[in-house]
């Protein structure tokens, strides 16, 4: 990750003692995963907003999860796939999931 080294170098360039904790998370919606919930009547419906999938279909090699942060207006909802690539802050998986969900709603045109 060239960018991480450049950010760290820029911080120490400002002040040699300035070493902030940095975390790098990448998210993508360019994947083929779709998730649905089976109702008591046997119907498949979209997941509720805020639903996290972090077991079964995720990679065991690194911290990653799927988050459905919005209600699907039409068709099947596409959850976002988050990859935690670097984490100086040592956040737990649950904290990354909560933070990611809350950050989804900070954009003024959201919802």
JSON list of C-alpha atoms in Angstrom, two decimals:
[
{"chain": "A", "resi": 1, "resn": "UNK", "atom": "CA", "xyz": [0.00, 0.00, 0.00]},
{"chain": "A", "resi": 2, "resn": "UNK", "atom": "CA", "xyz": [1.99, 2.90, -1.33]},
{"chain": "A", "resi": 3, "resn": "UNK", "atom": "CA", "xyz": [-0.58, 5.43, -0.15]},
{"chain": "A", "resi": 4, "resn": "UNK", "atom": "CA", "xyz": [-0.21, 4.40, 3.49]},
{"chain": "A", "resi": 5, "resn": "UNK", "atom": "CA", "xyz": [3.54, 5.03, 3.45]},
{"chain": "A", "resi": 6, "resn": "UNK", "atom": "CA", "xyz": [3.00, 8.39, 1.73]},
{"chain": "A", "resi": 7, "resn": "UNK", "atom": "CA", "xyz": [0.44, 9.44, 4.38]},
{"chain": "A", "resi": 8, "resn": "UNK", "atom": "CA", "xyz": [2.78, 8.42, 7.20]},
{"chain": "A", "resi": 9, "resn": "UNK", "atom": "CA", "xyz": [5.68, 10.28, 5.55]},
{"chain": "A", "resi": 10, "resn": "UNK", "atom": "CA", "xyz": [3.53, 13.39, 5.12]},
{"chain": "A", "resi": 11, "resn": "UNK", "atom": "CA", "xyz": [2.59, 13.32, 8.81]},
{"chain": "A", "resi": 12, "resn": "UNK", "atom": "CA", "xyz": [6.20, 13.03, 9.98]},
{"chain": "A", "resi": 13, "resn": "UNK", "atom": "CA", "xyz": [7.10, 15.75, 7.44]},
{"chain": "A", "resi": 14, "resn": "UNK", "atom": "CA", "xyz": [4.80, 18.13, 9.31]},
{"chain": "A", "resi": 15, "resn": "UNK", "atom": "CA", "xyz": [6.33, 17.25, 12.65]},
{"chain": "A", "resi": 16, "resn": "UNK", "atom": "CA", "xyz": [8.74, 14.37, 13.34]},
{"chain": "A", "resi": 17, "resn": "UNK", "atom": "CA", "xyz": [6.81, 13.53, 16.53]},
{"chain": "A", "resi": 18, "resn": "UNK", "atom": "CA", "xyz": [3.42, 13.49, 14.77]},
{"chain": "A", "resi": 19, "resn": "UNK", "atom": "CA", "xyz": [2.46, 9.85, 14.33]},
{"chain": "A", "resi": 20, "resn": "UNK", "atom": "CA", "xyz": [-1.34, 9.60, 14.15]},
{"chain": "A", "resi": 21, "resn": "UNK", "atom": "CA", "xyz": [-3.08, 6.24, 14.24]},
{"chain": "A", "resi": 22, "resn": "UNK", "atom": "CA", "xyz": [-4.21, 5.38, 10.72]},
{"chain": "A", "resi": 23, "resn": "UNK", "atom": "CA", "xyz": [-6.72, 2.85, 9.49]},
{"chain": "A", "resi": 24, "resn": "UNK", "atom": "CA", "xyz": [-7.40, 1.91, 5.87]},
{"chain": "A", "resi": 25, "resn": "UNK", "atom": "CA", "xyz": [-10.76, 0.45, 4.86]},
{"chain": "A", "resi": 26, "resn": "UNK", "atom": "CA", "xyz": [-11.87, -0.24, 1.30]},
{"chain": "A", "resi": 27, "resn": "UNK", "atom": "CA", "xyz": [-15.47, -0.85, 0.33]},
{"chain": "A", "resi": 28, "resn": "UNK", "atom": "CA", "xyz": [-16.94, -2.09, -2.91]},
{"chain": "A", "resi": 29, "resn": "UNK", "atom": "CA", "xyz": [-20.29, -2.95, -4.40]},
{"chain": "A", "resi": 30, "resn": "UNK", "atom": "CA", "xyz": [-18.82, -4.64, -7.47]},
{"chain": "A", "resi": 31, "resn": "UNK", "atom": "CA", "xyz": [-19.48, -8.20, -6.44]},
{"chain": "A", "resi": 32, "resn": "UNK", "atom": "CA", "xyz": [-22.09, -10.86, -7.13]},
{"chain": "A", "resi": 33, "resn": "UNK", "atom": "CA", "xyz": [-23.17, -11.53, -3.52]},
{"chain": "A", "resi": 34, "resn": "UNK", "atom": "CA", "xyz": [-26.85, -11.05, -2.69]},
{"chain": "A", "resi": 35, "resn": "UNK", "atom": "CA", "xyz": [-28.47, -11.91, 0.62]},
{"chain": "A", "resi": 36, "resn": "UNK", "atom": "CA", "xyz": [-32.11, -12.53, 1.45]},
{"chain": "A", "resi": 37, "resn": "UNK", "atom": "CA", "xyz": [-34.11, -13.47, 4.54]},
{"chain": "A", "resi": 38, "resn": "UNK", "atom": "CA", "xyz": [-36.69, -16.24, 4.50]},
{"chain": "A", "resi": 39, "resn": "UNK", "atom": "CA", "xyz": [-39.97, -15.20, 6.14]},
{"chain": "A", "resi": 40, "resn": "UNK", "atom": "CA", "xyz": [-42.28, -17.47, 8.09]},
{"chain": "A", "resi": 41, "resn": "UNK", "atom": "CA", "xyz": [-44.36, -17.89, 4.91]},
{"chain": "A", "resi": 42, "resn": "UNK", "atom": "CA", "xyz": [-41.32, -19.10, 2.97]},
{"chain": "A", "resi": 43, "resn": "UNK", "atom": "CA", "xyz": [-40.87, -15.88, 0.99]},
{"chain": "A", "resi": 44, "resn": "UNK", "atom": "CA", "xyz": [-37.45, -14.41, 0.35]},
{"chain": "A", "resi": 45, "resn": "UNK", "atom": "CA", "xyz": [-37.22, -10.72, 1.20]},
{"chain": "A", "resi": 46, "resn": "UNK", "atom": "CA", "xyz": [-34.39, -8.19, 1.34]},
{"chain": "A", "resi": 47, "resn": "UNK", "atom": "CA", "xyz": [-32.37, -7.80, 4.52]},
{"chain": "A", "resi": 48, "resn": "UNK", "atom": "CA", "xyz": [-33.21, -4.97, 6.88]},
{"chain": "A", "resi": 49, "resn": "UNK", "atom": "CA", "xyz": [-30.88, -1.95, 6.76]},
{"chain": "A", "resi": 50, "resn": "UNK", "atom": "CA", "xyz": [-28.06, -2.41, 9.25]},
{"chain": "A", "resi": 51, "resn": "UNK", "atom": "CA", "xyz": [-27.73, -6.16, 8.67]},
{"chain": "A", "resi": 52, "resn": "UNK", "atom": "CA", "xyz": [-24.14, -7.41, 8.72]},
{"chain": "A", "resi": 53, "resn": "UNK", "atom": "CA", "xyz": [-22.85, -10.67, 7.24]},
{"chain": "A", "resi": 54, "resn": "UNK", "atom": "CA", "xyz": [-19.44, -11.52, 8.68]},
{"chain": "A", "resi": 55, "resn": "UNK", "atom": "CA", "xyz": [-19.41, -15.31, 8.65]},
{"chain": "A", "resi": 56, "resn": "UNK", "atom": "CA", "xyz": [-19.63, -18.02, 6.04]},
{"chain": "A", "resi": 57, "resn": "UNK", "atom": "CA", "xyz": [-19.10, -16.10, 2.80]},
{"chain": "A", "resi": 58, "resn": "UNK", "atom": "CA", "xyz": [-16.28, -13.78, 3.87]},
{"chain": "A", "resi": 59, "resn": "UNK", "atom": "CA", "xyz": [-12.57, -14.46, 3.57]},
{"chain": "A", "resi": 60, "resn": "UNK", "atom": "CA", "xyz": [-10.91, -15.98, 6.64]},
{"chain": "A", "resi": 61, "resn": "UNK", "atom": "CA", "xyz": [-7.57, -14.41, 5.63]},
{"chain": "A", "resi": 62, "resn": "UNK", "atom": "CA", "xyz": [-8.39, -10.81, 6.56]},
{"chain": "A", "resi": 63, "resn": "UNK", "atom": "CA", "xyz": [-11.01, -8.75, 8.35]},
{"chain": "A", "resi": 64, "resn": "UNK", "atom": "CA", "xyz": [-13.95, -8.16, 6.01]},
{"chain": "A", "resi": 65, "resn": "UNK", "atom": "CA", "xyz": [-17.74, -8.05, 6.13]},
{"chain": "A", "resi": 66, "resn": "UNK", "atom": "CA", "xyz": [-20.85, -7.21, 4.12]},
{"chain": "A", "resi": 67, "resn": "UNK", "atom": "CA", "xyz": [-23.14, -4.44, 5.32]},
{"chain": "A", "resi": 68, "resn": "UNK", "atom": "CA", "xyz": [-26.61, -3.69, 3.99]},
{"chain": "A", "resi": 69, "resn": "UNK", "atom": "CA", "xyz": [-26.89, -0.04, 4.97]},
{"chain": "A", "resi": 70, "resn": "UNK", "atom": "CA", "xyz": [-29.98, 0.98, 3.01]},
{"chain": "A", "resi": 71, "resn": "UNK", "atom": "CA", "xyz": [-33.44, -0.23, 2.11]},
{"chain": "A", "resi": 72, "resn": "UNK", "atom": "CA", "xyz": [-33.76, -1.49, -1.45]},
{"chain": "A", "resi": 73, "resn": "UNK", "atom": "CA", "xyz": [-36.16, 0.67, -3.41]},
{"chain": "A", "resi": 74, "resn": "UNK", "atom": "CA", "xyz": [-36.49, -1.80, -6.25]},
{"chain": "A", "resi": 75, "resn": "UNK", "atom": "CA", "xyz": [-35.25, -5.35, -6.70]},
{"chain": "A", "resi": 76, "resn": "UNK", "atom": "CA", "xyz": [-32.62, -7.04, -4.58]},
{"chain": "A", "resi": 77, "resn": "UNK", "atom": "CA", "xyz": [-30.44, -4.94, -2.31]},
{"chain": "A", "resi": 78, "resn": "UNK", "atom": "CA", "xyz": [-26.69, -4.99, -2.93]},
{"chain": "A", "resi": 79, "resn": "UNK", "atom": "CA", "xyz": [-24.71, -4.92, 0.31]},
{"chain": "A", "resi": 80, "resn": "UNK", "atom": "CA", "xyz": [-21.37, -3.17, 0.45]},
{"chain": "A", "resi": 81, "resn": "UNK", "atom": "CA", "xyz": [-18.29, -5.37, 1.01]},
{"chain": "A", "resi": 82, "resn": "UNK", "atom": "CA", "xyz": [-15.84, -3.78, 3.46]},
{"chain": "A", "resi": 83, "resn": "UNK", "atom": "CA", "xyz": [-12.18, -4.81, 3.76]},
{"chain": "A", "resi": 84, "resn": "UNK", "atom": "CA", "xyz": [-10.10, -3.58, 6.71]},
{"chain": "A", "resi": 85, "resn": "UNK", "atom": "CA", "xyz": [-6.63, -3.48, 5.15]},
{"chain": "A", "resi": 86, "resn": "UNK", "atom": "CA", "xyz": [-4.69, -1.72, 7.89]},
{"chain": "A", "resi": 87, "resn": "UNK", "atom": "CA", "xyz": [-5.69, -0.78, 11.45]},
{"chain": "A", "resi": 88, "resn": "UNK", "atom": "CA", "xyz": [-3.49, 1.14, 13.90]},
{"chain": "A", "resi": 89, "resn": "UNK", "atom": "CA", "xyz": [-6.58, 1.85, 16.00]},
{"chain": "A", "resi": 90, "resn": "UNK", "atom": "CA", "xyz": [-7.12, -1.84, 16.81]},
{"chain": "A", "resi": 91, "resn": "UNK", "atom": "CA", "xyz": [-10.90, -1.62, 16.49]},
{"chain": "A", "resi": 92, "resn": "UNK", "atom": "CA", "xyz": [-12.90, -4.80, 16.94]},
{"chain": "A", "resi": 93, "resn": "UNK", "atom": "CA", "xyz": [-14.93, -6.23, 14.07]},
{"chain": "A", "resi": 94, "resn": "UNK", "atom": "CA", "xyz": [-18.13, -5.07, 15.78]},
{"chain": "A", "resi": 95, "resn": "UNK", "atom": "CA", "xyz": [-16.81, -1.52, 16.11]},
{"chain": "A", "resi": 96, "resn": "UNK", "atom": "CA", "xyz": [-15.85, -1.41, 12.39]},
{"chain": "A", "resi": 97, "resn": "UNK", "atom": "CA", "xyz": [-19.34, -2.58, 11.47]},
{"chain": "A", "resi": 98, "resn": "UNK", "atom": "CA", "xyz": [-21.07, 0.01, 13.68]},
{"chain": "A", "resi": 99, "resn": "UNK", "atom": "CA", "xyz": [-18.78, 2.82, 12.51]},
{"chain": "A", "resi": 100, "resn": "UNK", "atom": "CA", "xyz": [-19.30, 1.88, 8.85]},
{"chain": "A", "resi": 101, "resn": "UNK", "atom": "CA", "xyz": [-23.08, 1.85, 9.27]},
{"chain": "A", "resi": 102, "resn": "UNK", "atom": "CA", "xyz": [-23.11, 5.26, 10.97]},
{"chain": "A", "resi": 103, "resn": "UNK", "atom": "CA", "xyz": [-20.80, 6.79, 8.36]},
{"chain": "A", "resi": 104, "resn": "UNK", "atom": "CA", "xyz": [-23.21, 5.66, 5.62]},
{"chain": "A", "resi": 105, "resn": "UNK", "atom": "CA", "xyz": [-25.72, 8.21, 6.93]},
{"chain": "A", "resi": 106, "resn": "UNK", "atom": "CA", "xyz": [-23.48, 11.27, 7.17]},
{"chain": "A", "resi": 107, "resn": "UNK", "atom": "CA", "xyz": [-23.86, 12.23, 3.52]},
{"chain": "A", "resi": 108, "resn": "UNK", "atom": "CA", "xyz": [-26.48, 14.97, 3.17]},
{"chain": "A", "resi": 109, "resn": "UNK", "atom": "CA", "xyz": [-28.26, 13.37, 0.19]},
{"chain": "A", "resi": 110, "resn": "UNK", "atom": "CA", "xyz": [-28.52, 9.95, 1.82]},
{"chain": "A", "resi": 111, "resn": "UNK", "atom": "CA", "xyz": [-32.00, 8.49, 2.44]}
]
